[in-house]
Short mmCIF file of N, CA and C and ligand atoms in Angstrom, two decimals:
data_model
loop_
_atom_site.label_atom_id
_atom_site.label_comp_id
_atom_site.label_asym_id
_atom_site.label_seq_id
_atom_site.Cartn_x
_atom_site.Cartn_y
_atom_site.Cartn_z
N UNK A 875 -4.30 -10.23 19.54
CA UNK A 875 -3.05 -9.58 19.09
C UNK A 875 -3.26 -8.06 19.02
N UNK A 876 -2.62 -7.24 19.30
CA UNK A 876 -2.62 -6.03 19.61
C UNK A 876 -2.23 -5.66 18.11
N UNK A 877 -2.80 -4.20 17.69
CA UNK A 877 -2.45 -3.94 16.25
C UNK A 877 -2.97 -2.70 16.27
N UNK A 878 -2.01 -2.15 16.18
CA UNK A 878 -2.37 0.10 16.39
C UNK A 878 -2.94 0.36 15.38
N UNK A 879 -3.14 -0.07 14.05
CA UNK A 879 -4.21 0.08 12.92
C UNK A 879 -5.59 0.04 13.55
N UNK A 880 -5.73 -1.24 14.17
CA UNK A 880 -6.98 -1.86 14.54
C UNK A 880 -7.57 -1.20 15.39
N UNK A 881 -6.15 -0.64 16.55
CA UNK A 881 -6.93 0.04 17.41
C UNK A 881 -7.18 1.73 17.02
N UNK A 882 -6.71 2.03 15.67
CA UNK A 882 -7.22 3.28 15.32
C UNK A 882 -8.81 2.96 14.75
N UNK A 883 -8.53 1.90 13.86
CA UNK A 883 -10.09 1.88 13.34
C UNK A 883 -11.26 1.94 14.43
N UNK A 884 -10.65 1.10 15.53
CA UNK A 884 -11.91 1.07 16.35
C UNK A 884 -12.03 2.48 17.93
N UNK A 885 -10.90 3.08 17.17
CA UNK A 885 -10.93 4.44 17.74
C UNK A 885 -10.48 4.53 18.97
N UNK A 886 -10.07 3.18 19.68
CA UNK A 886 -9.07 3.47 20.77
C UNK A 886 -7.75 4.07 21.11
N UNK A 887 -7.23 4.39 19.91
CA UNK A 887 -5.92 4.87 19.57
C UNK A 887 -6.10 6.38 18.78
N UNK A 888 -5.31 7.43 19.32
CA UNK A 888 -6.03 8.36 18.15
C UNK A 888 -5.06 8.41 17.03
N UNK A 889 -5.79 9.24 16.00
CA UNK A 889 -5.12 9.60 14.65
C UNK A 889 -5.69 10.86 13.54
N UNK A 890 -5.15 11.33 12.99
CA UNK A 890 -5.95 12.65 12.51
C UNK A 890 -6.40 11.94 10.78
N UNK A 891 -7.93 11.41 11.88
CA UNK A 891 -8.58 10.94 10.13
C UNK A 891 -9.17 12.16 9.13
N UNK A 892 -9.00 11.33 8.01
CA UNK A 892 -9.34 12.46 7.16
C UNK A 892 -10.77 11.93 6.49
N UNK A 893 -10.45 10.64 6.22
CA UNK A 893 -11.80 10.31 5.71
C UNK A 893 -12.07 8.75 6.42
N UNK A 894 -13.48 7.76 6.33
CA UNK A 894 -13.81 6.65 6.64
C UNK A 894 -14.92 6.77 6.30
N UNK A 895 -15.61 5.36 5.62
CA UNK A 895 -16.83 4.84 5.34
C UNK A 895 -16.82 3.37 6.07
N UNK A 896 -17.72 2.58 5.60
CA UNK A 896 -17.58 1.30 6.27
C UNK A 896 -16.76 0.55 6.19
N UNK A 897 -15.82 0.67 4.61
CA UNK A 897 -14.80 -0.23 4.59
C UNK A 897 -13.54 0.42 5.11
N UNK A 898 -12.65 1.76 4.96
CA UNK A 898 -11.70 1.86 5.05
C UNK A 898 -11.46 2.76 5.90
N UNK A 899 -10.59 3.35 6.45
CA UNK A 899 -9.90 4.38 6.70
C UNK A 899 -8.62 5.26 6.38
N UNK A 900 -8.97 6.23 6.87
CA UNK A 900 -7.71 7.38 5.86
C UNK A 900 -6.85 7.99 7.31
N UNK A 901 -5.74 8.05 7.48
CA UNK A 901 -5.40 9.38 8.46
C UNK A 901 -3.73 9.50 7.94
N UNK A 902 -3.72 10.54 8.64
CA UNK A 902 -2.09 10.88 8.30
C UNK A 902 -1.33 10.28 8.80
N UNK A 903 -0.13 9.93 8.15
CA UNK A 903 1.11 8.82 8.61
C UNK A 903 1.45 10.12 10.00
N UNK A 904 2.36 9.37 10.88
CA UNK A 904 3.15 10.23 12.15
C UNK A 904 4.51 10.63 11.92
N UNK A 905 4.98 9.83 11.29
CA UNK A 905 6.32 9.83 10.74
C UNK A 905 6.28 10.08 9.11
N UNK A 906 5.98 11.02 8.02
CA UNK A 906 5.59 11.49 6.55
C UNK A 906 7.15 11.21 6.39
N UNK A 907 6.91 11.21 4.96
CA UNK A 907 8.10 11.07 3.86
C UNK A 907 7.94 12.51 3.60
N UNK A 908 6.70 12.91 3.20
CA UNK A 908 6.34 14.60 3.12
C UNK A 908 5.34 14.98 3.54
N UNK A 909 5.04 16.04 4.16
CA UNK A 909 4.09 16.49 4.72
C UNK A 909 2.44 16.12 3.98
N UNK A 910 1.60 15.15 4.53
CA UNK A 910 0.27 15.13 3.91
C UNK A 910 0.55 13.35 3.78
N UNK A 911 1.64 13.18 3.51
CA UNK A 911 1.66 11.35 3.88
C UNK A 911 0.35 10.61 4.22
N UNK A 912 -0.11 9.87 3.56
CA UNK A 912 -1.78 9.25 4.29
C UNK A 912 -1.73 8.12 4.23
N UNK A 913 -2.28 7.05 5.28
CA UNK A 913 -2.58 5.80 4.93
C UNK A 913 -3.61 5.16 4.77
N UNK A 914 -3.95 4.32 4.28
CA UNK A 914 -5.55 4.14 3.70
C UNK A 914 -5.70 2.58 3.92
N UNK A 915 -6.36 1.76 5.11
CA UNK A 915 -6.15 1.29 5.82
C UNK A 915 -7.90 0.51 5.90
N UNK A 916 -7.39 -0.52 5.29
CA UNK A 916 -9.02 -1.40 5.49
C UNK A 916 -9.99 -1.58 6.92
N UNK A 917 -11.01 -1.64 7.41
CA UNK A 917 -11.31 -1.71 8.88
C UNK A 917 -11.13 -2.81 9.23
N UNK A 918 -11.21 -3.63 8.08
CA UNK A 918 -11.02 -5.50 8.33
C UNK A 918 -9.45 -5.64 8.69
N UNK A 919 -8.87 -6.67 9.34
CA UNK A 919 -7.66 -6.34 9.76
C UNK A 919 -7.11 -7.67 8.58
N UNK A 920 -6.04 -7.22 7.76
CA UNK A 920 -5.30 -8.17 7.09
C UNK A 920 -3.97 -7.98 7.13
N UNK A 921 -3.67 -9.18 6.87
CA UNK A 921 -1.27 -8.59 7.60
C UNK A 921 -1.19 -7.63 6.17
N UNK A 922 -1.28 -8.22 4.83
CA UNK A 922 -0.65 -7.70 3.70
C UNK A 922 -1.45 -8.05 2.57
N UNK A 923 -0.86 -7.43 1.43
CA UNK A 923 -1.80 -7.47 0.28
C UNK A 923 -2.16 -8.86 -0.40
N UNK A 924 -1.62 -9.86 0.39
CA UNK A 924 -1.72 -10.98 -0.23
C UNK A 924 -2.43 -11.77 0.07
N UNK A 925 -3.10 -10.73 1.50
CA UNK A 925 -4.10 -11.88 2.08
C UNK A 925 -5.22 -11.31 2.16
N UNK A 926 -5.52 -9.99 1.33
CA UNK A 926 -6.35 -9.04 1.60
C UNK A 926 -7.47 -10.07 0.32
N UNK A 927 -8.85 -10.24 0.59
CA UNK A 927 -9.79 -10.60 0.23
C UNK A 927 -10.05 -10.25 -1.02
N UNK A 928 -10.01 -10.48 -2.46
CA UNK A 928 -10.23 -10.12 -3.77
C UNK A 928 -11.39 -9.25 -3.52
N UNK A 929 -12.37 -9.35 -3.44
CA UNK A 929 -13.74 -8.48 -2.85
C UNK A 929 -13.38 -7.39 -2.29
N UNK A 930 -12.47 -7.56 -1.48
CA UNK A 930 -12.43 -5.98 -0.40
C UNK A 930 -11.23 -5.13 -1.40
N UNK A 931 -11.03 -5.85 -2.47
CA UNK A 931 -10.00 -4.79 -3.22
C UNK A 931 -10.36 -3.63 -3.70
N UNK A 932 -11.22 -3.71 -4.56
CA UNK A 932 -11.84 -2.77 -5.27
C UNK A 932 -12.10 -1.59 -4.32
N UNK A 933 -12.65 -1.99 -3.18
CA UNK A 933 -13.16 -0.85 -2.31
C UNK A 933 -11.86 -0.01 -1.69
N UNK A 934 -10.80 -0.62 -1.29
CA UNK A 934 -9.85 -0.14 -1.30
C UNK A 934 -8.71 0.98 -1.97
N UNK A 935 -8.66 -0.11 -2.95
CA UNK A 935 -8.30 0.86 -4.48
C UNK A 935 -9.36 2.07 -4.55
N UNK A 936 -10.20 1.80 -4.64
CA UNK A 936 -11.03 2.72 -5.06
C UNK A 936 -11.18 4.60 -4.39
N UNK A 937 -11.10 4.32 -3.00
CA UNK A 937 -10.93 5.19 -2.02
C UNK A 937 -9.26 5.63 -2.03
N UNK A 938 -8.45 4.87 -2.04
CA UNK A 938 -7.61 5.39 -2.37
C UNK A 938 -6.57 6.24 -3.05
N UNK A 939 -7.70 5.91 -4.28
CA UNK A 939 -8.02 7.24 -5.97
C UNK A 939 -8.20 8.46 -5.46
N UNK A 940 -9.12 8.30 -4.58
CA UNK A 940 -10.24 9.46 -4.38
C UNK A 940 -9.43 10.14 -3.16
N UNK A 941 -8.70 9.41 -2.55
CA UNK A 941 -7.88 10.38 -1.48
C UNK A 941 -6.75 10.67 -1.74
N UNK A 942 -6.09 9.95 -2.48
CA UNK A 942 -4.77 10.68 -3.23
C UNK A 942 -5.02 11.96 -3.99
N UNK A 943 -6.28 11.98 -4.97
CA UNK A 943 -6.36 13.01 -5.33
C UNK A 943 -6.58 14.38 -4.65
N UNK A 944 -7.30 14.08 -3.49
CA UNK A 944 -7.76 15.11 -2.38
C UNK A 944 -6.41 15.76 -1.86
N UNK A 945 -5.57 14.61 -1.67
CA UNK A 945 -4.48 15.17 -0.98
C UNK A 945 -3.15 15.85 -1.91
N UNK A 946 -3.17 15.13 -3.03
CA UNK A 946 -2.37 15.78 -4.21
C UNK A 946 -3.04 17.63 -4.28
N UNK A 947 -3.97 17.44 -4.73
CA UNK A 947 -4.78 18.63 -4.35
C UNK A 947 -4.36 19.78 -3.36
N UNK A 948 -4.34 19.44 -2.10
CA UNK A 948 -4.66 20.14 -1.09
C UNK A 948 -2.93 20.48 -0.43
N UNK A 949 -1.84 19.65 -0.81
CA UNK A 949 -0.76 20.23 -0.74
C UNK A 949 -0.17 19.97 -1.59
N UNK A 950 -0.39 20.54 -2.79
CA UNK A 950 -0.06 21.41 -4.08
C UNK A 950 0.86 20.84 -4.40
N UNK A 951 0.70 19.02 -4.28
CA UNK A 951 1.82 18.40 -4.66
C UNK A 951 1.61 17.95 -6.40
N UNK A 952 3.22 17.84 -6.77
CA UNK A 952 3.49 17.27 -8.21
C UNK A 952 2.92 16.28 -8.54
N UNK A 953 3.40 15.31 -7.85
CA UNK A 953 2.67 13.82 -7.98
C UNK A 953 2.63 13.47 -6.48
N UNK A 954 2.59 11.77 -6.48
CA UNK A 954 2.50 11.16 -5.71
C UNK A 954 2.85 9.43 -5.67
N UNK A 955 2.87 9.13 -4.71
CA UNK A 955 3.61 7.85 -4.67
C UNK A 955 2.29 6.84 -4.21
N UNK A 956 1.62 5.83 -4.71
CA UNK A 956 0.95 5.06 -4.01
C UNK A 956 2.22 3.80 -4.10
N UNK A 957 2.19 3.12 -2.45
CA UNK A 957 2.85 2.06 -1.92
C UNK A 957 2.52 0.75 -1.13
N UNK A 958 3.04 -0.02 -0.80
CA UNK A 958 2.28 -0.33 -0.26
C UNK A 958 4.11 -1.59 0.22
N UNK A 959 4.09 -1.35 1.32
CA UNK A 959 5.16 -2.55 2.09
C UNK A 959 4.33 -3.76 2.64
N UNK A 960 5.85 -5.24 2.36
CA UNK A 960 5.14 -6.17 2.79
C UNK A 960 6.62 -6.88 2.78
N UNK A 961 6.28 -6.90 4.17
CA UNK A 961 7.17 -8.29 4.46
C UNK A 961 8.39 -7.20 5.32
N UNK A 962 9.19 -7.95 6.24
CA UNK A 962 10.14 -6.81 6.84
C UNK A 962 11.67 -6.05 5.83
N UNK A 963 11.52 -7.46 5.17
CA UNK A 963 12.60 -6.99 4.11
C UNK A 963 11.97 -5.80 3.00
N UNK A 964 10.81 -5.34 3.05
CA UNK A 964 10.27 -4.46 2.05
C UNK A 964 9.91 -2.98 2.86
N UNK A 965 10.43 -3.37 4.07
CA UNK A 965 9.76 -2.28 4.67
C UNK A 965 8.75 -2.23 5.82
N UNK A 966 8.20 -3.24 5.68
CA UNK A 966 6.30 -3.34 6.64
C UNK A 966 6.75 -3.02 8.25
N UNK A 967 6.29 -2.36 8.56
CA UNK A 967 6.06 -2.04 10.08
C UNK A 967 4.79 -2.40 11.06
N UNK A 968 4.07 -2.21 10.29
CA UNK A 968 2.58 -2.22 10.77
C UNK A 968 1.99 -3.51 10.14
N UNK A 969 1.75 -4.61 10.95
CA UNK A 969 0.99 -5.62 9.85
C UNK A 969 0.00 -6.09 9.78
N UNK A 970 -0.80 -4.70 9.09
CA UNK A 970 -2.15 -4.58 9.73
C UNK A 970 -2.06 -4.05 7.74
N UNK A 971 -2.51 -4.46 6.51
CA UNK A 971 -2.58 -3.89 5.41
C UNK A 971 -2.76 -2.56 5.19
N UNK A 972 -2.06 -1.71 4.10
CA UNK A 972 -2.27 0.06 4.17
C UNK A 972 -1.93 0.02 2.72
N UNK A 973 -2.41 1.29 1.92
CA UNK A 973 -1.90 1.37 1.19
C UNK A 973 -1.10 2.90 1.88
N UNK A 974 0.19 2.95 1.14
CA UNK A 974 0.83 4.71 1.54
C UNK A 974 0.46 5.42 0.30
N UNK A 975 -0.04 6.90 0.49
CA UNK A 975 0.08 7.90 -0.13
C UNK A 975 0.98 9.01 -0.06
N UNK A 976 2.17 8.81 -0.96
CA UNK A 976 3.15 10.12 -0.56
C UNK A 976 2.90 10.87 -1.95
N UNK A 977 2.97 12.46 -1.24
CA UNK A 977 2.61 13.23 -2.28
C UNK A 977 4.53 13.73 -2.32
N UNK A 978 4.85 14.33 -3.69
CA UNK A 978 5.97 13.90 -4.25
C UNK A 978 5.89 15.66 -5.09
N UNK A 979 6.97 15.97 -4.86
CA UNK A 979 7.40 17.35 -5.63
C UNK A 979 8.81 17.43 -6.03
N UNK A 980 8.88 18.06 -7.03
CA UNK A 980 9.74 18.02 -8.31
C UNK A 980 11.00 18.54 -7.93
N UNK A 981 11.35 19.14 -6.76
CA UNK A 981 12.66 19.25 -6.23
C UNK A 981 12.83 17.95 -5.31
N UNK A 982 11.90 17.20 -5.02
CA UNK A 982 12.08 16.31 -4.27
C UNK A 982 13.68 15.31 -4.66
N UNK A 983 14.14 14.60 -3.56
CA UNK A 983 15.06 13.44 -3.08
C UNK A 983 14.08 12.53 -4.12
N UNK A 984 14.80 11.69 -5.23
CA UNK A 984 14.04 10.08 -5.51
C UNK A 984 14.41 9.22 -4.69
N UNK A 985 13.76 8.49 -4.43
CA UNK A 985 13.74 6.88 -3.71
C UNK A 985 13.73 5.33 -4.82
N UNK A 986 14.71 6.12 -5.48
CA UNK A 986 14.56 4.83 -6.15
C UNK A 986 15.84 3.72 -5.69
N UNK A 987 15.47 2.33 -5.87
CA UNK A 987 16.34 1.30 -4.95
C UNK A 987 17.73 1.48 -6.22
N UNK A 988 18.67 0.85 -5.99
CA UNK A 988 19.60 0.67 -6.90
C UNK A 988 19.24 -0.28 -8.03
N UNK A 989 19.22 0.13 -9.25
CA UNK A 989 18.79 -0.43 -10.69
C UNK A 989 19.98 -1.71 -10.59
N UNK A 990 19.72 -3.04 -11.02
CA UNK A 990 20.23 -4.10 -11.17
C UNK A 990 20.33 -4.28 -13.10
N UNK A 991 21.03 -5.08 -13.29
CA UNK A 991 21.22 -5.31 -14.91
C UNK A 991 20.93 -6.57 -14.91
N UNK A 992 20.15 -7.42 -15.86
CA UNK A 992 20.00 -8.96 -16.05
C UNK A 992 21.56 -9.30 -16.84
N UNK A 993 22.01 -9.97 -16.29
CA UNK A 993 23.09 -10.81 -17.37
C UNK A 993 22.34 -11.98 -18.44
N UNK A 994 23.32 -11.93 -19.33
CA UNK A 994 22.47 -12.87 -20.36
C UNK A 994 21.79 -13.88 -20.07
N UNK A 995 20.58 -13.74 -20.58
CA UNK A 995 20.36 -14.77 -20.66
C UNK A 995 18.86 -15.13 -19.15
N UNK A 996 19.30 -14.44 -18.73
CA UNK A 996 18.56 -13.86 -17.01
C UNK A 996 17.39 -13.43 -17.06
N UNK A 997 16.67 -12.44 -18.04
CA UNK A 997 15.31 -12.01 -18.43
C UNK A 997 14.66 -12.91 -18.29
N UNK A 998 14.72 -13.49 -19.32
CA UNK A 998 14.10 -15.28 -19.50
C UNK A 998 13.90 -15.73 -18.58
N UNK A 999 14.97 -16.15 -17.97
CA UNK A 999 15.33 -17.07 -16.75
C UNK A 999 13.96 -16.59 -15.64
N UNK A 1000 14.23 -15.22 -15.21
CA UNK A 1000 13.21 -14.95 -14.21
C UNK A 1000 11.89 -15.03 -15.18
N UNK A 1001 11.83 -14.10 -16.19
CA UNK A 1001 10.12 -14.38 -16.51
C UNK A 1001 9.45 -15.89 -16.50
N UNK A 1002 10.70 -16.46 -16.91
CA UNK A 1002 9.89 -18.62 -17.02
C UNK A 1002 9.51 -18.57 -15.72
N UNK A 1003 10.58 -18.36 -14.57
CA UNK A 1003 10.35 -18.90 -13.36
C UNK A 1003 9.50 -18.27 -13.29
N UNK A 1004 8.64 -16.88 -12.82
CA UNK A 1004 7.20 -16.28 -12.52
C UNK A 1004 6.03 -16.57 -13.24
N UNK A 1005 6.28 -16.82 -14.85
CA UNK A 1005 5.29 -17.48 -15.30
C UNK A 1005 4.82 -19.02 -15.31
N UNK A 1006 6.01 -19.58 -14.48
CA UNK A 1006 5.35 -20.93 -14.40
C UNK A 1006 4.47 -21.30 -13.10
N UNK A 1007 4.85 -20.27 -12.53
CA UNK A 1007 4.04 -20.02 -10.89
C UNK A 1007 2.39 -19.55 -11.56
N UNK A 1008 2.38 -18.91 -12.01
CA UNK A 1008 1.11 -17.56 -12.25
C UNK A 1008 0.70 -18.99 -13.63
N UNK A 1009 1.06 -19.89 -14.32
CA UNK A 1009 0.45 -20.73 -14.85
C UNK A 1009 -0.38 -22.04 -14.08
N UNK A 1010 0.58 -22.29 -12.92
CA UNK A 1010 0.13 -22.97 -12.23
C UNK A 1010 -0.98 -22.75 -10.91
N UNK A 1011 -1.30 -21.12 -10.62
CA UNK A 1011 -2.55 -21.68 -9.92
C UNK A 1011 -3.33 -19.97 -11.00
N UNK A 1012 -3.88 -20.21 -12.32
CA UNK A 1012 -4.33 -19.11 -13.10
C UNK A 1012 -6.07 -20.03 -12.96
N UNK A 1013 -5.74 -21.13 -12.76
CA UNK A 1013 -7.19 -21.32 -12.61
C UNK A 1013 -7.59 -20.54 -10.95
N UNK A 1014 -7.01 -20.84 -9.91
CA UNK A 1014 -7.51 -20.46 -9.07
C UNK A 1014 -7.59 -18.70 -8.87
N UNK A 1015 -6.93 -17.95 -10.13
CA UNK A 1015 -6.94 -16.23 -10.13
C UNK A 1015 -8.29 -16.46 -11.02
N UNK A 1016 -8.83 -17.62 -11.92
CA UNK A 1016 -9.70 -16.97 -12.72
C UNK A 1016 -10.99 -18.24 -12.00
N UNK A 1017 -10.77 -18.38 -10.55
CA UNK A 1017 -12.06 -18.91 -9.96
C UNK A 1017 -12.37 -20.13 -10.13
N UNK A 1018 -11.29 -20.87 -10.63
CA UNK A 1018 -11.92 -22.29 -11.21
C UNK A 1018 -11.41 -23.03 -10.33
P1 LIG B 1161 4.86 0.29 6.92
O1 LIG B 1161 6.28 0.53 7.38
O2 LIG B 1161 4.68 0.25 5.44
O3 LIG B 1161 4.27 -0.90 7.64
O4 LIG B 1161 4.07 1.59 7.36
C1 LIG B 1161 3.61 1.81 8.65
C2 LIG B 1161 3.43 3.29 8.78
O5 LIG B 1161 2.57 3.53 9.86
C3 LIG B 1161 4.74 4.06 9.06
O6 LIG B 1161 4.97 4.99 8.03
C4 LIG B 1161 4.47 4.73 10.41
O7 LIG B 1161 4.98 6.03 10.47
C5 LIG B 1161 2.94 4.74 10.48
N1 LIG B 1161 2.39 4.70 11.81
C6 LIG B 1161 2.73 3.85 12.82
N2 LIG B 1161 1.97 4.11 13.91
C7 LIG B 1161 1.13 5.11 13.55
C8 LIG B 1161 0.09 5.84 14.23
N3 LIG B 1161 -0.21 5.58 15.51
N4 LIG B 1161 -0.56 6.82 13.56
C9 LIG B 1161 -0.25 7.10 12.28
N5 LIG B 1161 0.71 6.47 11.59
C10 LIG B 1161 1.39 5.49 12.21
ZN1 LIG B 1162 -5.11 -4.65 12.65
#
């Protein structure tokens, strides 16, 4: 399967990296939300965060700290957005796992989706339904 992530990691494709160690890679999005946009992009190829290996998280996350800050840094941005799309209805283009780094300034456009209201009674309703999921496989989140 062809996958332009994959073929950046393995360097057949170019991209303006900024950083890589053994696990991940960094380069600038092509299309930014704002200038300095980065994606941070495992070498292992996974569609989405759900299938990404508990083990390879940390290393992920981790680098991703460390390059947001570089890049918050370096264009003198306010904040920043860590993201991450999945699924076509969320966004995903690439389904190859990334996290996005958008760096974010205080005149900026928000992106926030349209705020929904629970009707009575509805809070509940959804928290039972998610907690009866996350009860039913908590042995397999806590290894058992
Ligand atoms: P997503 O829509 O969350 O899957 O994000 C995919 C991102 O990859 C988009 O923001 C694209 O602009 C970016 N993208 C796609 N192809 C390339 C490429 N060859 N180099 C850098 N960024 C890319
Ligand atoms: Zn891939």
């Amino acid at each position: 399967m062809e996958c332009i992530f994959c073929n950046i990691v393995e360097k057949k494709s170019e991209a303006e990296i900024l950083f890589e160690d053994d696990k991940i890679v960094a380069f600038l999005d092509i299309q930014p939300i704002n200038y300095g946009h980065t994606l941070v992009v495992p070498k292992k190829h996974y569609d989405n965060f759900l299938t990404v290996p508990r083990n390879d998280l940390a290393d992920i996350v981790k680098a991703t700290q460390f390059i947001a800050g570089a890049v918050k840094r370096s264009v003198k941005a306010d904040g920043f957005n860590v993201i991450t799309n999945n699924g076509d209805s969320a966004g995903q283009t690439v389904y190859h796992f990334h996290f996005h780094i958008i760096p974010r300034f205080n005149e900026d456009f928000t992106f926030k989706p349209r705020i929904k209201n629970y009707g009575t009674g509805a809070l509940r309703e959804y928290a039972d339904k998610i907690r009866s999921i996350i009860s039913k496989y908590k042995d397999v989140y806590n290894g058992k």
